[in-house]
Amino acid sequence: GLPHEHGDGELRIHVRQGSRVKTYGRDQVLEFLAEIDEILAEPVALEIIGGAAALLAYGARNSTKDIDSFASIDERIRQAATRVAHKIPLDQAAVADPPYNYEDRRQRLNLPFRNLVVIVPEKHDLLLMKAVRGSRHDDEVIQEMHLAEPFDLERRSSSSSKNCSVAGARVVSESGEEI
């Protein structure tokens, strides 16, 4: 806001009472992406991160309020998204902190699309991206991903014999119990 709207050392935020953020489950995200796919005339890649990636690829059940991408979104996808019946906010993430060389580990999802190519971070990379944000919702998504398929914190890369473990890492519930 403007300087005259705040006191010294004060930040005023106006919140509408009673407003709820619309959220979307896995089926709704898939339907939205399928509609985009139907409009596209040629293959176009969309890298999805965050909650939508967890929903689509890693068994999270918690809904998402949008579809975030780390990369800028191709104009053909943006145009198609304006023409679909089911609308979900789709944008480049304002803040994202992917691990070093995460691009080398991204995965293409095997979805029944003709032209939309959906790419997501590898599961452990998405875990780290969510953990860095540290919100309560991100913690819930990490737990859901782990419950769907436990994280292998000592996994070894198939392309090298180097250990890819997250030193001292544990997945814990809100109460602090290891899950």
Short mmCIF file of C-alpha atoms in Angstrom, two decimals:
data_model
loop_
_atom_site.label_atom_id
_atom_site.label_comp_id
_atom_site.label_asym_id
_atom_site.label_seq_id
_atom_site.Cartn_x
_atom_site.Cartn_y
_atom_site.Cartn_z
CA GLY A 1 0.00 0.00 0.00
CA LEU A 2 0.85 3.66 -0.01
CA PRO A 3 2.85 5.26 2.84
CA HIS A 4 -0.20 7.22 4.12
CA GLU A 5 -2.17 3.94 4.46
CA HIS A 6 0.20 2.47 7.09
CA GLY A 7 1.65 3.65 10.38
CA ASP A 8 5.38 3.41 11.11
CA GLY A 9 6.37 -0.27 11.34
CA GLU A 10 2.83 -1.33 10.51
CA LEU A 11 1.37 -3.28 7.61
CA ARG A 12 -2.38 -3.28 7.22
CA ILE A 13 -3.98 -6.06 5.23
CA HIS A 14 -7.67 -6.03 4.40
CA VAL A 15 -9.28 -9.45 4.31
CA ARG A 16 -12.80 -10.02 3.06
CA GLN A 17 -14.82 -11.78 5.73
CA GLY A 18 -16.42 -15.05 4.75
CA SER A 19 -14.62 -15.46 1.45
CA ARG A 20 -13.28 -18.91 0.68
CA VAL A 21 -10.62 -19.79 -1.83
CA LYS A 22 -11.94 -22.20 -4.44
CA THR A 23 -9.98 -25.44 -4.56
CA TYR A 24 -9.72 -28.25 -7.08
CA GLY A 25 -9.23 -31.99 -6.71
CA ARG A 26 -7.34 -34.40 -8.96
CA ASP A 27 -10.32 -35.12 -11.23
CA GLN A 28 -10.99 -31.42 -11.78
CA VAL A 29 -7.32 -30.74 -12.60
CA LEU A 30 -7.28 -33.66 -15.07
CA GLU A 31 -10.51 -32.44 -16.69
CA PHE A 32 -9.08 -28.92 -17.07
CA LEU A 33 -5.85 -30.26 -18.63
CA ALA A 34 -7.81 -32.61 -20.93
CA GLU A 35 -9.84 -29.65 -22.22
CA ILE A 36 -6.61 -27.76 -22.94
CA ASP A 37 -5.23 -30.83 -24.71
CA GLU A 38 -8.29 -30.97 -26.99
CA ILE A 39 -7.66 -27.39 -28.14
CA LEU A 40 -3.91 -27.71 -28.78
CA ALA A 41 -2.98 -28.41 -32.40
CA GLU A 42 0.55 -29.67 -31.67
CA PRO A 43 2.57 -31.03 -28.74
CA VAL A 44 3.28 -28.44 -26.05
CA ALA A 45 4.94 -29.06 -22.68
CA LEU A 46 3.63 -27.80 -19.35
CA GLU A 47 5.79 -28.20 -16.26
CA ILE A 48 3.58 -28.43 -13.18
CA ILE A 49 4.93 -27.98 -9.65
CA GLY A 50 3.37 -27.66 -6.21
CA GLY A 51 0.09 -29.14 -5.05
CA ALA A 52 -1.15 -29.92 -8.55
CA ALA A 53 1.98 -32.00 -9.24
CA ALA A 54 1.48 -33.83 -5.94
CA LEU A 55 -2.17 -34.52 -6.87
CA LEU A 56 -1.40 -35.76 -10.38
CA ALA A 57 1.75 -37.77 -9.79
CA TYR A 58 2.31 -38.65 -6.15
CA GLY A 59 -0.96 -39.63 -4.50
CA ALA A 60 -1.73 -36.45 -2.58
CA ARG A 61 -5.44 -36.02 -1.93
CA ASN A 62 -5.45 -32.45 -0.60
CA SER A 63 -6.97 -30.09 -3.14
CA THR A 64 -5.07 -27.25 -4.79
CA LYS A 65 -6.10 -23.67 -5.42
CA ASP A 66 -4.19 -23.38 -8.69
CA ILE A 67 -1.78 -24.98 -11.12
CA ASP A 68 1.72 -23.58 -10.78
CA SER A 69 4.60 -23.91 -13.21
CA PHE A 70 8.25 -23.18 -12.51
CA ALA A 71 8.85 -22.24 -16.14
CA SER A 72 6.91 -19.62 -18.03
CA ILE A 73 3.74 -21.01 -19.55
CA ASP A 74 3.64 -21.37 -23.32
CA GLU A 75 1.28 -18.86 -24.94
CA ARG A 76 -0.60 -21.68 -26.75
CA ILE A 77 -1.48 -23.20 -23.37
CA ARG A 78 -2.48 -19.79 -21.98
CA GLN A 79 -4.76 -19.19 -24.95
CA ALA A 80 -6.32 -22.66 -24.69
CA ALA A 81 -6.91 -22.17 -20.94
CA THR A 82 -9.06 -19.11 -21.66
CA ARG A 83 -11.32 -21.18 -23.97
CA VAL A 84 -12.11 -24.14 -21.70
CA ALA A 85 -15.31 -24.64 -19.74
CA HIS A 86 -13.63 -25.60 -16.46
CA LYS A 87 -11.29 -22.84 -15.35
CA ILE A 88 -8.45 -23.28 -12.86
CA PRO A 89 -5.90 -20.53 -12.19
CA LEU A 90 -2.76 -21.39 -14.18
CA ASP A 91 0.40 -19.34 -13.77
CA GLN A 92 4.12 -19.29 -13.28
CA ALA A 93 4.86 -19.63 -9.56
CA ALA A 94 5.81 -16.34 -7.94
CA VAL A 95 8.18 -18.12 -5.56
CA ALA A 96 9.75 -21.53 -6.08
CA ASP A 97 13.05 -22.91 -4.88
CA PRO A 98 13.90 -26.12 -6.75
CA PRO A 99 16.93 -28.23 -5.82
CA TYR A 100 20.14 -28.06 -7.85
CA ASN A 101 19.81 -29.74 -11.27
CA TYR A 102 16.19 -30.71 -10.62
CA GLU A 103 15.60 -30.35 -14.37
CA ASP A 104 17.62 -33.52 -14.95
CA ARG A 105 15.20 -35.53 -12.80
CA ARG A 106 11.84 -34.19 -13.99
CA GLN A 107 9.32 -36.79 -15.10
CA ARG A 108 6.80 -36.86 -17.90
CA LEU A 109 3.39 -38.06 -16.72
CA ASN A 110 1.74 -40.84 -18.66
CA LEU A 111 -1.62 -39.16 -19.25
CA PRO A 112 -4.08 -39.92 -22.08
CA PHE A 113 -3.43 -36.61 -23.84
CA ARG A 114 -2.73 -36.13 -27.51
CA ASN A 115 -0.77 -32.86 -27.42
CA LEU A 116 -0.37 -31.65 -23.84
CA VAL A 117 2.86 -33.00 -22.36
CA VAL A 118 2.77 -32.72 -18.56
CA ILE A 119 6.09 -32.72 -16.72
CA VAL A 120 6.52 -32.74 -12.93
CA PRO A 121 9.49 -32.63 -10.56
CA GLU A 122 10.81 -35.96 -9.29
CA LYS A 123 9.09 -36.87 -6.02
CA HIS A 124 12.03 -36.05 -3.72
CA ASP A 125 12.62 -32.74 -5.50
CA LEU A 126 8.95 -31.83 -5.00
CA LEU A 127 9.29 -32.79 -1.32
CA LEU A 128 12.20 -30.36 -0.96
CA MET A 129 10.35 -27.60 -2.84
CA LYS A 130 7.31 -28.00 -0.55
CA ALA A 131 9.45 -28.24 2.62
CA VAL A 132 11.28 -24.99 1.81
CA ARG A 133 7.96 -23.15 1.65
CA GLY A 134 7.01 -24.60 5.01
CA SER A 135 3.32 -23.74 5.09
CA ARG A 136 0.85 -25.92 6.97
CA HIS A 137 -0.79 -26.90 3.66
CA ASP A 138 2.60 -27.87 2.18
CA ASP A 139 3.31 -30.04 5.25
CA GLU A 140 -0.05 -31.79 4.76
CA VAL A 141 0.72 -32.44 1.08
CA ILE A 142 4.14 -33.91 1.99
CA GLN A 143 2.47 -36.24 4.50
CA GLU A 144 -0.11 -37.36 1.93
CA MET A 145 2.62 -38.03 -0.64
CA HIS A 146 4.53 -40.09 1.95
CA LEU A 147 1.44 -42.06 2.99
CA ALA A 148 0.63 -42.85 -0.66
CA GLU A 149 4.17 -44.11 -1.27
CA PRO A 150 6.80 -43.67 1.45
CA PHE A 151 9.78 -41.51 0.59
CA ASP A 152 13.02 -43.44 0.19
CA LEU A 153 15.41 -41.13 1.96
CA GLU A 154 18.40 -43.32 1.11
CA ARG A 155 17.63 -43.85 -2.57
CA ARG A 156 20.43 -44.15 -5.05
CA SER A 157 20.39 -42.55 -8.46
CA SER A 158 20.05 -45.10 -11.26
CA SER A 159 22.48 -43.12 -13.41
CA SER A 160 25.26 -43.03 -10.84
CA SER A 161 26.45 -44.75 -7.71
CA LYS A 162 26.46 -41.51 -5.70
CA ASN A 163 24.18 -41.48 -2.70
CA CYS A 164 21.25 -39.09 -3.18
CA SER A 165 20.05 -39.22 0.42
CA VAL A 166 18.75 -36.30 2.39
CA ALA A 167 21.05 -36.41 5.42
CA GLY A 168 19.21 -36.88 8.69
CA ALA A 169 15.81 -36.41 7.07
CA ARG A 170 12.65 -37.88 8.53
CA VAL A 171 9.02 -37.48 7.57
CA VAL A 172 7.01 -36.62 10.66
CA SER A 173 3.40 -35.83 11.47
CA GLU A 174 2.35 -32.55 13.06
CA SER A 175 2.63 -34.17 16.49
CA GLY A 176 6.28 -34.97 15.76
CA GLU A 177 5.80 -38.72 15.31
CA GLU A 178 7.77 -40.34 12.51
CA ILE A 179 5.48 -41.67 9.78
#
